[in-house]
Amino acid sequence: MDICKRRLMKELSTAEKGLPSGLTLVSANDLTSWYIDITVDSNSLYQGQIYRLMFMYSPNYPMKVPNVQFVPDENRPIPIHPHIYANGHICLDILGDGWTPVQNTVSVCLSIQSMLAGNHTNERPPDNDSYVRSAPKYAQDSRFIYHDDSV
Amino acid sequence: MTTKEKLRQANDYKYAGNISFHTKNYTQAMEQYSKAIICDPTNPVYFTNRALCHYLCKELELTEVDCTRAIELLRDCGFDADTNPQTTSEVPAAQKPLMSSLLKAQFYLGMSLFGQERWRAAIKHLKAAYPLCRHFNDPKLMVIIDSVRICERQLSQEVYERETHERAQLHTLLMGLLNKKFRASCELKRELHCSEEYDSLKAKYESNVASLTDIFSQVNEKKKKEHFGDPNALEDAPDYLIDPISLDIFRDPVITRTGQTYERAWLLEHLATSKTDPMTRGPLYASDLVPNIAIRNAAEAFLKKNMNPAP
């Protein structure tokens, strides 16, 4: 649908003018997949480390949630967090049932940033090993249960 | 056969046509609707159904013919193409099928004209379909908004190209005149044996040519902005004129019970899968929406000032 392309173009032109602190646009290939580097402010477990997020938009965006996950790279590990699996999949309500079309790429980044900044537990999710073994390629295809909002 | 029997038979053909239609056998459906029309040539529904088959088979002229006939028949029933959107909510339930038929007739007529690149006529019929779509919360709203925008752009482009061509001709003519005058002056000076003034004449001529070219390129730039709008101006549109879903400037904004404003078409698209307000996540139904006229006027004024979509 046309709206998807138009909206992504608008988001991109805004992003190219400058992103909030801690976010860097790495690439936005033919609009439908973006890579964004993310850092977290000091005084957190993730101080001084850069992580890389991948966004994939379906033609139904923004009605449908984009697929968002961490992707590893040479010096870009997957952050250790009780809601982030070792394969980069993120368990966050706005990336599932909590998505609404007024959210956007930057607002998702900011949510992930604050999810990292507020965490003090240096652990993977309890079901990390079993999940990673059987997880689908894209986090979007998983059905997470958002049981714990305190972390 | 009595009239009553004929009408019943027409209806039977229509049902047979509908079955073929749903199995995507459009040619067969078309034949059934044609038989229905022979039995009862006064029912606009048979024409709009056949028009849709023509449209899906990319037979745009035939779509146009059937839609036009349906609109005529509907006008005879008191449904005018200019049916006021404000009064449609008072239409009795029994007349709903006719209204729905009018919607289809206007919409597919508009789309067939669009396909034939008859932009101005397409705009007229698509705009006539819009209030009807709104009444039925029909998802074709989005197609209408997009198509009308393309038509307006195309019209603007045509005018721009014609005017640019005319300006280019004028530019060439004036350049020719300048050159002629320059050469005549040179000739004159030569006859009067003051060839040392040639350099100053040439300099004057060249500066005139540069000024003229500059003036024309300024006018071209200005006209381009007038026709296509300033792409930067839209980015400078204030946030309150921007739909939070599409990030586009409002065309037909609606307001919810909690006071949030959205573009109608995109909000309806969202409500089709989730009956929630995207901002507040509270329950929200299409029937709760009312137009936000103040914002619509403000957005229209902004567009008029910065975009000038149609000449």
Short mmCIF file of N, CA and C in Angstrom, two decimals, chain B residues 13-23 29 32-33 49:
data_model
loop_
_atom_site.label_atom_id
_atom_site.label_comp_id
_atom_site.label_asym_id
_atom_site.label_seq_id
_atom_site.Cartn_x
_atom_site.Cartn_y
_atom_site.Cartn_z
N TYR B 13 -30.93 -14.41 -12.39
CA TYR B 13 -29.70 -14.24 -13.18
C TYR B 13 -28.63 -13.51 -12.36
N LYS B 14 -29.09 -12.51 -11.60
CA LYS B 14 -28.14 -11.74 -10.79
C LYS B 14 -27.45 -12.67 -9.79
N TYR B 15 -28.26 -13.54 -9.14
CA TYR B 15 -27.65 -14.44 -8.15
C TYR B 15 -26.65 -15.38 -8.80
N ALA B 16 -27.02 -15.87 -9.99
CA ALA B 16 -26.08 -16.74 -10.71
C ALA B 16 -24.80 -15.97 -11.02
N GLY B 17 -24.99 -14.70 -11.40
CA GLY B 17 -23.83 -13.85 -11.70
C GLY B 17 -22.96 -13.66 -10.47
N ASN B 18 -23.62 -13.44 -9.32
CA ASN B 18 -22.86 -13.23 -8.09
C ASN B 18 -22.02 -14.45 -7.74
N ILE B 19 -22.60 -15.64 -7.99
CA ILE B 19 -21.86 -16.87 -7.67
C ILE B 19 -20.62 -16.96 -8.56
N SER B 20 -20.81 -16.71 -9.86
CA SER B 20 -19.65 -16.72 -10.78
C SER B 20 -18.63 -15.68 -10.36
N PHE B 21 -19.16 -14.51 -9.92
CA PHE B 21 -18.26 -13.43 -9.53
C PHE B 21 -17.37 -13.86 -8.37
N HIS B 22 -18.00 -14.52 -7.39
CA HIS B 22 -17.22 -14.89 -6.20
C HIS B 22 -16.21 -15.98 -6.49
N THR B 23 -16.40 -16.73 -7.59
CA THR B 23 -15.38 -17.70 -7.98
C THR B 23 -14.42 -17.08 -8.99
N ALA B 29 -19.85 -14.21 -15.11
CA ALA B 29 -20.69 -13.32 -14.30
C ALA B 29 -21.28 -12.22 -15.18
N GLN B 32 -24.27 -13.40 -17.11
CA GLN B 32 -25.47 -13.52 -16.27
C GLN B 32 -26.09 -12.14 -16.01
N TYR B 33 -25.23 -11.17 -15.70
CA TYR B 33 -25.75 -9.81 -15.43
C TYR B 33 -26.38 -9.24 -16.71
N ASN B 49 -23.02 -4.09 -11.09
CA ASN B 49 -22.36 -5.39 -10.95
C ASN B 49 -21.60 -5.74 -12.24
#
